[in-house]
mmCIF file of C-alpha atoms (C1' of nucleotides) and ligand atoms in Angstrom:
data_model
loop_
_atom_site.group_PDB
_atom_site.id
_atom_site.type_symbol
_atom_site.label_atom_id
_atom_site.label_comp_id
_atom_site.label_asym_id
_atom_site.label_seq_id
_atom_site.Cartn_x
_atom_site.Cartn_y
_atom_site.Cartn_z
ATOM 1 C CA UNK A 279 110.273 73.553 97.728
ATOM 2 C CA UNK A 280 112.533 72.133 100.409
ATOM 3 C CA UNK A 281 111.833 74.714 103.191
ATOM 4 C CA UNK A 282 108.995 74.032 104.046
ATOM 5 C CA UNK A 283 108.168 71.535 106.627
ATOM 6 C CA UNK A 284 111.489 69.947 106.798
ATOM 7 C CA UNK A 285 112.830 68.816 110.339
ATOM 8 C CA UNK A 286 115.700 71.365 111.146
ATOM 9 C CA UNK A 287 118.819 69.387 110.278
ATOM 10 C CA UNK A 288 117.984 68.033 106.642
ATOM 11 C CA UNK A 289 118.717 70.624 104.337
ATOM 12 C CA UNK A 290 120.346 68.282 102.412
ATOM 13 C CA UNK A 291 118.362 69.633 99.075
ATOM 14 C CA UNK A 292 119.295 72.826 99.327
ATOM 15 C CA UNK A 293 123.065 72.446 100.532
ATOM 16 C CA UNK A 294 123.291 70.398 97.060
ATOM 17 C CA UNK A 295 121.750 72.968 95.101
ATOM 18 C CA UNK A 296 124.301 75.365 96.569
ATOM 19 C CA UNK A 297 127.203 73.316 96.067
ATOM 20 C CA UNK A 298 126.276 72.230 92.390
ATOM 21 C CA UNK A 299 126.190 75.714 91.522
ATOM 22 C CA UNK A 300 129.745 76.126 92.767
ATOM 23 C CA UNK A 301 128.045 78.380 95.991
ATOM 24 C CA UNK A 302 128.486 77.483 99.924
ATOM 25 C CA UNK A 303 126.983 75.868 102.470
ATOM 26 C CA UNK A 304 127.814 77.964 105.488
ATOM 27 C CA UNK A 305 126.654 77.875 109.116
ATOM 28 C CA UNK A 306 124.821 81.084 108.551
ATOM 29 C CA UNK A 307 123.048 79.989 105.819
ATOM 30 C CA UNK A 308 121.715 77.196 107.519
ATOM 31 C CA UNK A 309 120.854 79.148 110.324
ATOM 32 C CA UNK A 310 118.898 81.208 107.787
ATOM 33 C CA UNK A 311 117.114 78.420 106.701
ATOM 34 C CA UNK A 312 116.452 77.030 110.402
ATOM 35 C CA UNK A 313 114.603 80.571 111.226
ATOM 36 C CA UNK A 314 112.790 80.026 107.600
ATOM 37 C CA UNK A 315 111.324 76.458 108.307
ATOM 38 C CA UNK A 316 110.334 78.029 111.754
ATOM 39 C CA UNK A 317 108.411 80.765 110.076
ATOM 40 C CA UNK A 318 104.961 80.530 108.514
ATOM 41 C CA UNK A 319 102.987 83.369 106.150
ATOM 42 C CA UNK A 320 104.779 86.553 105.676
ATOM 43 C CA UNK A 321 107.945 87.944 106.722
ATOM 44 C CA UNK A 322 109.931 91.305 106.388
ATOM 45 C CA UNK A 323 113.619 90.554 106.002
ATOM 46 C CA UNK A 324 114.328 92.471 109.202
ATOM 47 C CA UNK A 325 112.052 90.244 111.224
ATOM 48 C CA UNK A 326 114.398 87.646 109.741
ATOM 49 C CA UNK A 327 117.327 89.384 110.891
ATOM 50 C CA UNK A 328 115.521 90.023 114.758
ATOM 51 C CA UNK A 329 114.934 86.015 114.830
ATOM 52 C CA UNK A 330 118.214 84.605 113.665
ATOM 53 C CA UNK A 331 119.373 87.303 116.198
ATOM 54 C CA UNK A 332 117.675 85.229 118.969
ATOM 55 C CA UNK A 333 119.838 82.076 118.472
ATOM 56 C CA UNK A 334 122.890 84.212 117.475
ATOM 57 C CA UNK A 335 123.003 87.590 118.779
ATOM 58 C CA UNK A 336 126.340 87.693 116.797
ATOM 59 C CA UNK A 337 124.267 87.821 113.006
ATOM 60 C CA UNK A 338 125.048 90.399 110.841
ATOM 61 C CA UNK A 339 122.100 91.593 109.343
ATOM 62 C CA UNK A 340 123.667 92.311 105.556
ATOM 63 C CA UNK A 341 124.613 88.105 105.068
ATOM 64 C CA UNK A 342 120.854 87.558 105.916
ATOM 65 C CA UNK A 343 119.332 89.828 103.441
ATOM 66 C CA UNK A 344 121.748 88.759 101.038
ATOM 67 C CA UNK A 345 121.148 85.323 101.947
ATOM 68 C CA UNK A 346 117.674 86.115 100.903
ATOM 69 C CA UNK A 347 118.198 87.631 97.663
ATOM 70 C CA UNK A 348 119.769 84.517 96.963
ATOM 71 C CA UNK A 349 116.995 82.081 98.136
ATOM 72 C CA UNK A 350 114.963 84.007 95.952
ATOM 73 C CA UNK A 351 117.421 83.495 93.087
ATOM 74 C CA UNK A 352 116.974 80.099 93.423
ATOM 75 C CA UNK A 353 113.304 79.958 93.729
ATOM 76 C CA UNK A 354 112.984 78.867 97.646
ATOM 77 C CA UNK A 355 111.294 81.813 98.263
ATOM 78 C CA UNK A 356 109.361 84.623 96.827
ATOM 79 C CA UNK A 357 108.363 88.226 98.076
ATOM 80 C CA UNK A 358 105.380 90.473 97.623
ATOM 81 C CA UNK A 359 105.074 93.954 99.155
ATOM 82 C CA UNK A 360 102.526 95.341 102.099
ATOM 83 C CA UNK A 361 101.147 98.359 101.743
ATOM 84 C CA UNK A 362 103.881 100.064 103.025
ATOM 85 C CA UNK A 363 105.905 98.957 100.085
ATOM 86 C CA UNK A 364 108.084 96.795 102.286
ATOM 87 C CA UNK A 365 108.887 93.347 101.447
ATOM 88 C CA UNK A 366 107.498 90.633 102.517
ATOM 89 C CA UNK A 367 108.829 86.905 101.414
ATOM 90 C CA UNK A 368 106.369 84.384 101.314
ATOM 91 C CA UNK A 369 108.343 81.859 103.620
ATOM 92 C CA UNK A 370 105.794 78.325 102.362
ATOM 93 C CA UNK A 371 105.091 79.180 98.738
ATOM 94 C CA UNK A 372 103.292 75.688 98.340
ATOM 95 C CA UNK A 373 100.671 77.627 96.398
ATOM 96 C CA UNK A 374 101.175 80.766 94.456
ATOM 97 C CA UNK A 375 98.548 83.543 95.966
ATOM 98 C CA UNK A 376 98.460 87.322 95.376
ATOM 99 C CA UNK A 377 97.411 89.708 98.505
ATOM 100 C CA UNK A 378 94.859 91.950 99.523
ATOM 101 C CA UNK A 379 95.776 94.724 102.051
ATOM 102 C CA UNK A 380 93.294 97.008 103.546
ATOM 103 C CA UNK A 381 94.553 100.235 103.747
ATOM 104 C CA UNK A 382 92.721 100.784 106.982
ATOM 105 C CA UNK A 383 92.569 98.072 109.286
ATOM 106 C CA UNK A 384 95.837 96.878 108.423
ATOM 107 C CA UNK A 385 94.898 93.579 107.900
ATOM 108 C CA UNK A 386 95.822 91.267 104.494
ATOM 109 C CA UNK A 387 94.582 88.223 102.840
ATOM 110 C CA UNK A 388 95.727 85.919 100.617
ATOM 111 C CA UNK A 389 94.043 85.433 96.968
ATOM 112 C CA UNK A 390 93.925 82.327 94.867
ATOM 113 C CA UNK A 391 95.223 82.698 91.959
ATOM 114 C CA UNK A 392 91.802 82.242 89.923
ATOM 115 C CA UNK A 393 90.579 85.065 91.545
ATOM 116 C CA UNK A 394 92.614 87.303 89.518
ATOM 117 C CA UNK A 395 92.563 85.278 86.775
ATOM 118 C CA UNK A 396 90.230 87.649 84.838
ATOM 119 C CA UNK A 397 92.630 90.387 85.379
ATOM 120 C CA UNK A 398 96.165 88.282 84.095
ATOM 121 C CA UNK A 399 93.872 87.035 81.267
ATOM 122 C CA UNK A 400 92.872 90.533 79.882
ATOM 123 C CA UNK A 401 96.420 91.552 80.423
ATOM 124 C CA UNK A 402 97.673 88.963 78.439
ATOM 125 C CA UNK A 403 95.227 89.422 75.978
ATOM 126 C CA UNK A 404 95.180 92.974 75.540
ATOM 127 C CA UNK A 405 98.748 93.771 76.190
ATOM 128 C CA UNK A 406 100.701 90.137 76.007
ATOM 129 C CA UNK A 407 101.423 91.191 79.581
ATOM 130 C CA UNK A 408 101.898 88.467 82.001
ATOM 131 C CA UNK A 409 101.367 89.258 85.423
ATOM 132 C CA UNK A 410 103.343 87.911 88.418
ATOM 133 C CA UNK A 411 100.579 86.878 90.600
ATOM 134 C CA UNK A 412 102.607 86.437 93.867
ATOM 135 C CA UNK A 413 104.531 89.515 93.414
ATOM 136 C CA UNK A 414 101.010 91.499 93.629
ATOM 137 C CA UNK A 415 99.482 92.774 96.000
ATOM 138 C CA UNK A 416 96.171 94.706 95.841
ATOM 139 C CA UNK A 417 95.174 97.492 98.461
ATOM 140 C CA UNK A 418 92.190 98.679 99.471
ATOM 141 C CA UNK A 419 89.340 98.527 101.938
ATOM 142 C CA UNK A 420 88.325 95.587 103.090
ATOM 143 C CA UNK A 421 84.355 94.667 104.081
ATOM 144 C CA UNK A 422 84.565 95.771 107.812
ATOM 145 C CA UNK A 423 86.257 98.775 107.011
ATOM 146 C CA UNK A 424 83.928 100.201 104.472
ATOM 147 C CA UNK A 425 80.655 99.487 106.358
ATOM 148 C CA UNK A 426 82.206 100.999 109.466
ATOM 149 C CA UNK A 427 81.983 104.653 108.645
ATOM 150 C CA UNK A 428 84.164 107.796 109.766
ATOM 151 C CA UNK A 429 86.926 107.473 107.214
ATOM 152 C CA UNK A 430 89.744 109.183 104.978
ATOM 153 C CA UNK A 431 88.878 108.187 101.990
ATOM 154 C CA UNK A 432 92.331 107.122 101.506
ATOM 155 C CA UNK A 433 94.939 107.198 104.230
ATOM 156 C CA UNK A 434 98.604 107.380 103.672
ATOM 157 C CA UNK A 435 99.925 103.344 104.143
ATOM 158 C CA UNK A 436 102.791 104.958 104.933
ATOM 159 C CA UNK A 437 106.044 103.482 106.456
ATOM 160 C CA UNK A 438 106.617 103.639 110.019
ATOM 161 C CA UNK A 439 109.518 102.633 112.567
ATOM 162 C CA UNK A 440 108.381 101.931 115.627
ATOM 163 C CA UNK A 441 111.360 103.419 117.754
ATOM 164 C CA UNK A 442 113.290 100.969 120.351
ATOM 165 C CA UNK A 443 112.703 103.107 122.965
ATOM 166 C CA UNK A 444 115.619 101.345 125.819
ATOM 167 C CA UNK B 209 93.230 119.457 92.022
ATOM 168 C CA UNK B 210 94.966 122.880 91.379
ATOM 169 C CA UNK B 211 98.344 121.380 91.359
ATOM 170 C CA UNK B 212 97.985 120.593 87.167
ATOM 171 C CA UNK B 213 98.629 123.274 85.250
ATOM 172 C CA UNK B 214 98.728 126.393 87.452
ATOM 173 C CA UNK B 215 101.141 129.318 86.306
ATOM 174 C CA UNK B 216 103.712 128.600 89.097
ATOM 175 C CA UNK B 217 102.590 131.529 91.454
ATOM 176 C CA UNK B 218 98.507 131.096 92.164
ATOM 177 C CA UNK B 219 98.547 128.925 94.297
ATOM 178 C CA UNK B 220 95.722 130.475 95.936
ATOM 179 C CA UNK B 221 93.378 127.308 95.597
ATOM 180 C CA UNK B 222 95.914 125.377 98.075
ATOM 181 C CA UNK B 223 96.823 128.215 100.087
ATOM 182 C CA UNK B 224 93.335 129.085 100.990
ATOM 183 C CA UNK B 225 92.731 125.015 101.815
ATOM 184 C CA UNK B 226 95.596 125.489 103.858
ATOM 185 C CA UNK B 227 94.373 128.481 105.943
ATOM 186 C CA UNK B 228 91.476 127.265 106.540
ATOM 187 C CA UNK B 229 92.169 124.250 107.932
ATOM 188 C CA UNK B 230 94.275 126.090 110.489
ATOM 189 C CA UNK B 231 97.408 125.055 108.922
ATOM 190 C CA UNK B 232 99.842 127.252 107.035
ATOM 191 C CA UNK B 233 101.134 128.772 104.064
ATOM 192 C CA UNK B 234 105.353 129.238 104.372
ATOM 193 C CA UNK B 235 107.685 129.447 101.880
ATOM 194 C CA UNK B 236 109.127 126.002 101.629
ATOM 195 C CA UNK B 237 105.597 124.736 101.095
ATOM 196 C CA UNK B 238 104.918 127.418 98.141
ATOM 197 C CA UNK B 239 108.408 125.721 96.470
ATOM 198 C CA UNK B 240 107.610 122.470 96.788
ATOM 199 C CA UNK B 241 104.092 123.205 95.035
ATOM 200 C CA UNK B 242 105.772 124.591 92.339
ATOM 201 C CA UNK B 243 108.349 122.088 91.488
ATOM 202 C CA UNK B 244 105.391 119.717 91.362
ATOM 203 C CA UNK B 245 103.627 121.933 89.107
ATOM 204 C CA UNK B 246 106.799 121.996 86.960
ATOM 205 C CA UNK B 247 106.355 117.851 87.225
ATOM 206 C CA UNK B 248 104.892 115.252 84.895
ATOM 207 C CA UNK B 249 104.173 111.756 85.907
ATOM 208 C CA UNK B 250 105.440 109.588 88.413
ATOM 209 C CA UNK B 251 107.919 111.341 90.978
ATOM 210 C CA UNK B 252 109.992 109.200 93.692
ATOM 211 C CA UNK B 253 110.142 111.465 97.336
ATOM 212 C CA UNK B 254 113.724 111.741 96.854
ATOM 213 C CA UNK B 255 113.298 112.963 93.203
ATOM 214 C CA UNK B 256 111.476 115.880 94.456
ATOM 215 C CA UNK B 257 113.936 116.290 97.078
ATOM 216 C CA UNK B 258 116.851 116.834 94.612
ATOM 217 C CA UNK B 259 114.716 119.158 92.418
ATOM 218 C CA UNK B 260 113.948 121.107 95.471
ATOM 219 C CA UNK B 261 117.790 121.507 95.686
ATOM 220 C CA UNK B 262 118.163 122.625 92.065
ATOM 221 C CA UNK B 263 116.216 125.820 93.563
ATOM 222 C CA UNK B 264 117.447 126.338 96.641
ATOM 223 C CA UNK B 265 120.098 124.038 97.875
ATOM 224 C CA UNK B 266 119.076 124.302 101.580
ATOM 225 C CA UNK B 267 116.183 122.107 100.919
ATOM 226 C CA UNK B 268 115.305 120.124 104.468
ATOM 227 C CA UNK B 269 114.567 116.432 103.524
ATOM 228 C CA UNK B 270 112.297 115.867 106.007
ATOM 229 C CA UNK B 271 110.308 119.243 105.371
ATOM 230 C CA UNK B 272 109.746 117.737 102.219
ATOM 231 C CA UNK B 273 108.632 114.378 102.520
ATOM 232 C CA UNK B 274 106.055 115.638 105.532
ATOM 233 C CA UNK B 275 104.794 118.359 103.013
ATOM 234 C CA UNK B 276 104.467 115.648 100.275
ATOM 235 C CA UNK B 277 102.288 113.502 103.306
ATOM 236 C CA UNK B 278 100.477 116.685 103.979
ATOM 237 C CA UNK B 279 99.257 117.231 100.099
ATOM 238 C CA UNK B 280 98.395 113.918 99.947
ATOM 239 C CA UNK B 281 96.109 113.959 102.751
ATOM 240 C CA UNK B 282 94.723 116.890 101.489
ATOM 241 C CA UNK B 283 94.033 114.874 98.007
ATOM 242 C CA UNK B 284 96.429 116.694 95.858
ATOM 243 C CA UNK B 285 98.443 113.875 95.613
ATOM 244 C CA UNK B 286 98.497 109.995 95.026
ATOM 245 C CA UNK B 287 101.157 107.570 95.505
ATOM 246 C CA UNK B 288 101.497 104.546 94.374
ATOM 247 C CA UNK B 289 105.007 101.978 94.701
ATOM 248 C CA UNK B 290 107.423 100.728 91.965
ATOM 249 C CA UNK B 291 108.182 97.347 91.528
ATOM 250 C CA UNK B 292 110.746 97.697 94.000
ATOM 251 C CA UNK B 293 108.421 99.412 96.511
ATOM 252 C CA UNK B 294 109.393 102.866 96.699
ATOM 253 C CA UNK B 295 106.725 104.978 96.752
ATOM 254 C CA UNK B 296 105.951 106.837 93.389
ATOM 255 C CA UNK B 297 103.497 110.481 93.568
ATOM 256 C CA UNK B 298 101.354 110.771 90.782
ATOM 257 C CA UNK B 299 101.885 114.060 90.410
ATOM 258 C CA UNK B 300 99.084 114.986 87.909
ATOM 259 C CA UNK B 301 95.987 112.682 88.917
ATOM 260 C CA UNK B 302 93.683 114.026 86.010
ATOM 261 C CA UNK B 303 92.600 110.667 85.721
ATOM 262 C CA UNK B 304 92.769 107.889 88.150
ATOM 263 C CA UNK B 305 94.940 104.894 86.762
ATOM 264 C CA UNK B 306 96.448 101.877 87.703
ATOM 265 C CA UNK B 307 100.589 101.201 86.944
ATOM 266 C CA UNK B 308 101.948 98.040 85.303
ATOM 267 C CA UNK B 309 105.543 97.928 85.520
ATOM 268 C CA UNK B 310 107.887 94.828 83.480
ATOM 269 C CA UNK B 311 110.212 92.880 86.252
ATOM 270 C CA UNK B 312 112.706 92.684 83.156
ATOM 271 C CA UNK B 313 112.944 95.944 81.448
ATOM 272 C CA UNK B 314 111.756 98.310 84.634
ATOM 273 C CA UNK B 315 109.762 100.357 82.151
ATOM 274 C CA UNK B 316 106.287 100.711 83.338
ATOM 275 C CA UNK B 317 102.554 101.544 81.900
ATOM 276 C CA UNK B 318 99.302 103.467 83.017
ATOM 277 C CA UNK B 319 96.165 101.526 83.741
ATOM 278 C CA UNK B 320 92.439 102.884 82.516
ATOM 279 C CA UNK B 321 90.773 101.395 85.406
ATOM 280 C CA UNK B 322 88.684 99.800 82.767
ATOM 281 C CA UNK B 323 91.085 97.624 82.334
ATOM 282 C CA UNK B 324 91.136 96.589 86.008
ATOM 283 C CA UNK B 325 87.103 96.436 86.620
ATOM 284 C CA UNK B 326 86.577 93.050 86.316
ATOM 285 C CA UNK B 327 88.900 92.177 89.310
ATOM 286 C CA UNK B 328 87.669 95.353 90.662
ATOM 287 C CA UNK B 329 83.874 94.188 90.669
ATOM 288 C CA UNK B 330 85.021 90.345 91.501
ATOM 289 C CA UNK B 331 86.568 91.463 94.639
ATOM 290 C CA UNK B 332 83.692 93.478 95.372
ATOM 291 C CA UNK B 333 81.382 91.156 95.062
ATOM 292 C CA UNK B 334 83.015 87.888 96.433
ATOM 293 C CA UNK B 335 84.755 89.777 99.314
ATOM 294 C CA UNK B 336 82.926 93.184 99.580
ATOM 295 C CA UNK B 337 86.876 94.889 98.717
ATOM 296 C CA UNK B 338 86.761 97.880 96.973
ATOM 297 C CA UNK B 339 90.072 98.285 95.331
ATOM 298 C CA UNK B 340 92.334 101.350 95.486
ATOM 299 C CA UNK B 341 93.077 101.503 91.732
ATOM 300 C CA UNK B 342 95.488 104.258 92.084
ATOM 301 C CA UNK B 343 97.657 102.556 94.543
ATOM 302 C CA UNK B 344 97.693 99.601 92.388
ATOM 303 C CA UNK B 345 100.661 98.288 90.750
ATOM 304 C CA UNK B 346 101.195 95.237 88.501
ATOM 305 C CA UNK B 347 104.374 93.476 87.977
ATOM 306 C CA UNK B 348 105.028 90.919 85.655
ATOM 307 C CA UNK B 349 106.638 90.672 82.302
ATOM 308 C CA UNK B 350 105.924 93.191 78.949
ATOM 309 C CA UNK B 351 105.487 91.694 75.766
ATOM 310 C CA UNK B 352 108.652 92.506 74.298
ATOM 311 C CA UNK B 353 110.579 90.468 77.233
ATOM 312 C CA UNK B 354 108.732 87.856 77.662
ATOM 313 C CA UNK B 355 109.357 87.089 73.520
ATOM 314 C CA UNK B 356 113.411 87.874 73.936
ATOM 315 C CA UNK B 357 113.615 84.517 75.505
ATOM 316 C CA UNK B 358 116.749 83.874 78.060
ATOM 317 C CA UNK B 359 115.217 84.773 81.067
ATOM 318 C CA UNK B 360 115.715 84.754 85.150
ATOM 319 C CA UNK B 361 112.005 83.064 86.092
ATOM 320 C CA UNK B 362 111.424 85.671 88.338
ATOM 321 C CA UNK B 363 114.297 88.039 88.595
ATOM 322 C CA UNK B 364 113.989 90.187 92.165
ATOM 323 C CA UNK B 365 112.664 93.562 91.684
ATOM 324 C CA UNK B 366 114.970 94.901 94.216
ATOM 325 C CA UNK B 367 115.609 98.358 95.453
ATOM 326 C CA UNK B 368 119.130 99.971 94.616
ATOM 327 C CA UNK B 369 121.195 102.474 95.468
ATOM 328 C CA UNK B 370 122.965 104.209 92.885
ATOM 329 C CA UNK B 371 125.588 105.297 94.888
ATOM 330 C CA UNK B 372 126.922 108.727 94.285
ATOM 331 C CA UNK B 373 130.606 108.501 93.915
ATOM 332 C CA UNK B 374 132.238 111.877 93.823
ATOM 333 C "C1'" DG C 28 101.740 147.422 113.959
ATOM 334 C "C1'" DA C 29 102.472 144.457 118.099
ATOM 335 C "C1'" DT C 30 101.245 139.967 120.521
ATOM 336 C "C1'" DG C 31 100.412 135.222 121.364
ATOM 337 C "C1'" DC C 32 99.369 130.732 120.135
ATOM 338 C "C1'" DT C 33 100.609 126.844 117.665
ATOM 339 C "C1'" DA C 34 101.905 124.910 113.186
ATOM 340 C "C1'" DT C 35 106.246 124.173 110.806
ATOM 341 C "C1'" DT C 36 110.929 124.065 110.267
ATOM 342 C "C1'" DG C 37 115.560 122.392 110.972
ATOM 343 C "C1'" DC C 38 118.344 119.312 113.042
ATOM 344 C "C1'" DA C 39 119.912 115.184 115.194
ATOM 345 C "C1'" DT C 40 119.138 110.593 115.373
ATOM 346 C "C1'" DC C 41 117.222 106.178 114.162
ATOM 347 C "C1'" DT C 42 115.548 102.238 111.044
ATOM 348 C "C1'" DT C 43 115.738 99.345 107.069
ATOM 349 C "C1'" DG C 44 118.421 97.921 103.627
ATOM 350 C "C1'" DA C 45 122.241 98.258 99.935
ATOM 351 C "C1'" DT C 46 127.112 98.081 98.775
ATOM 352 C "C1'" DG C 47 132.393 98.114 98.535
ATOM 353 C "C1'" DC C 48 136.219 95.890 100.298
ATOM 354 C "C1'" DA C 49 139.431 93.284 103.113
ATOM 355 C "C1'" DT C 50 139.528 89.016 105.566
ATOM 356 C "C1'" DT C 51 137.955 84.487 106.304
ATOM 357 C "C1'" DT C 52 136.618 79.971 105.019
ATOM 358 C "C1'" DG C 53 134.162 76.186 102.374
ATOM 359 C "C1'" DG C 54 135.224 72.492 99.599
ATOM 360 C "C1'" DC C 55 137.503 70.434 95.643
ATOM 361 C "C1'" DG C 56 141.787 68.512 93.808
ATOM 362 C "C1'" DA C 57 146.367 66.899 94.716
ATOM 363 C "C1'" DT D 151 145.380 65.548 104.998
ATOM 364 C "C1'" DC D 152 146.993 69.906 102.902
ATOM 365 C "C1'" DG D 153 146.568 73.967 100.000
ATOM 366 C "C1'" DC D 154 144.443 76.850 96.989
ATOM 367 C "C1'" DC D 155 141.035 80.011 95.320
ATOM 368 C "C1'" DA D 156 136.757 81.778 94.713
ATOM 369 C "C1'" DA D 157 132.612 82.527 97.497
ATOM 370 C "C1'" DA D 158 130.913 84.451 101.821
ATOM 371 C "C1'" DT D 159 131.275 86.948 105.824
ATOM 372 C "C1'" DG D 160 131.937 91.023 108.630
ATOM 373 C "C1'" DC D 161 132.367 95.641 108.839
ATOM 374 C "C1'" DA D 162 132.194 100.372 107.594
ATOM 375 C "C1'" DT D 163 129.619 103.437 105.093
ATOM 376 C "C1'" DC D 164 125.909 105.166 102.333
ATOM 377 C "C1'" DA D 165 120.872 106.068 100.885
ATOM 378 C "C1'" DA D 166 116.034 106.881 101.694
ATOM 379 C "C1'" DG D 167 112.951 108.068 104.827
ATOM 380 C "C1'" DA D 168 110.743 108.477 109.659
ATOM 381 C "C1'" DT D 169 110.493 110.847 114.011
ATOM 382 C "C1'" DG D 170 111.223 113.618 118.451
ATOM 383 C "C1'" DC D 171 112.190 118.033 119.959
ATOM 384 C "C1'" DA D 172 113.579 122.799 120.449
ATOM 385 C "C1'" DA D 173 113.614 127.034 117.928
ATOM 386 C "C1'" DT D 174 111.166 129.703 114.498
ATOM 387 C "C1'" DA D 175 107.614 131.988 112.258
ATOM 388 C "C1'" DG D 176 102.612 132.139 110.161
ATOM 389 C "C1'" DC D 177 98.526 134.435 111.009
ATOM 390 C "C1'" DA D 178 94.448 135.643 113.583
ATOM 391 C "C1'" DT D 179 93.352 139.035 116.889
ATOM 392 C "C1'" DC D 180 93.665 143.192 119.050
HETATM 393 MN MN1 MN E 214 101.357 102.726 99.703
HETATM 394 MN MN1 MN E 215 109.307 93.583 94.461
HETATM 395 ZN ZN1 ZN E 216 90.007 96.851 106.985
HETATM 396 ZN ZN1 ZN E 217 109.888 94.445 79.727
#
DNA sequence: GATGCTATTGCATCTTGATGCATTTGGCGA
DNA sequence: TCGCCAAATGCATCAAGATGCAATAGCATC
């Protein structure tokens, strides 16, 4: 993975990949891929779009997400989904991890791999399944939640825009 | 749960949970009810929004997907998200299950939870998480594709829109 | 059966994201 | 350096769904 940690300006890895493969190197893209190496843990695509927005106010949101589809193609990034079902691209995928997302506090976690390992080994076994561990993420109620009482047993993780109110 | 079976028409057992929660029993609520009754397995929002149509064709959108929220607060519904992250209603939760869906061929699988209780009890135990098996969905690759070779890694699960052309 | 309170509806509008298409432009070859 | 052509961008438009608000209508009470 060349995104991560590379000082703004030497994208030199993936500009070739592009090119060999007969795609572009355009200023957008690189933009992209400035924002990207900015960016640690999780991102939606739209805060993508809000940061490259910040050094180009001009940026039209549908070349970034398509930009990202196309990362993803080529395996410089990868996306899971919150709760909400939204994606979320894992912007330093130096290790594969799942995610754990508790449906009431909000708050997520990563998971090594081995700690679903059980699970994508009785899949495999029982089903040949194979399980895309970064692609999963597993909700429920995390420690603090469940001690603390008064609850819904299971709230709606539903979607929500928060409206720009001007 | 009342919604399984019911002759479309007693739908006294939500009706009277509706009433007596202060909150009430109108027409568009009774249709919704029974297209779900007339519903078997996994439903997208919008799905229910065109079959609502089918019956009466001034169908509100939004009435629907806040009635949807309402029975699933009141625990006649589950949802649960595709691999691309829309949400899915389990429409007759007789038994609560977990969803593996193939990245490749889209089609998708129930769960017993059985089959998810060892990662269920190690995430209890290691992290005191209790797992929402209902909400849970698996991606990866199904038997069948990962054998047919010639495969994208890790082609993206992305939503679509089939657009209606008229 | 009429009345009043408030839950719901319907509607307009907004957000995230996908997509078709015309125009622009990256980059290779001459 | 110039031109060409396919790849990308920008833009308009569409889809799913969320949300605020004013008008409507359940239903409990009288
Ligand atoms: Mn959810
Ligand atoms: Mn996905
Ligand atoms: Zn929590
Ligand atoms: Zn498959």
């Amino acid at each position: 993975m060349a995104v991560s940690g590379q000082p703004a300006g030497s994208w030199s890895e993936v500009r070739d990949e592009l090119r060999s493969r007969g795609l572009r190197w355009t200023p957008q893209r690189r933009m992209i891929l400035d924002v990207l190496a900015a960016t640690q843990g999780h991102v939606t695509s739209s805060e993508i779009v809000e940061r490259c927005r910040e050094r180009d106010p001009e940026t039209t949101p549908s070349t970034v997400y398509r930009t990202l589809d196309l990362l993803e193609e080529l395996g410089y990034l990868k996306h899971s989904h919150g709760a909400d079902g939204r994606e979320e691209f894992h912007v330093l995928p130096e290790t594969e991890h799942g995610h754990l997302t508790c449906e009431r506090c909000g708050r997520s976690w990563e998971m090594e791999p081995q700690e679903a390992s059980d699970l994508v080994r009785a899949l495999e076994r029982s089903r040949g399944f194979s399980v895309d561990v970064s692609h999963l993420t597993i909700a429920g109620q995390c420690t603090e939640c469940s001690t603390r009482s008064s609850a819904p047993s299971r709230p709606r993780c539903r979607l929500s825009f928060r409206v720009k109110r001007t």
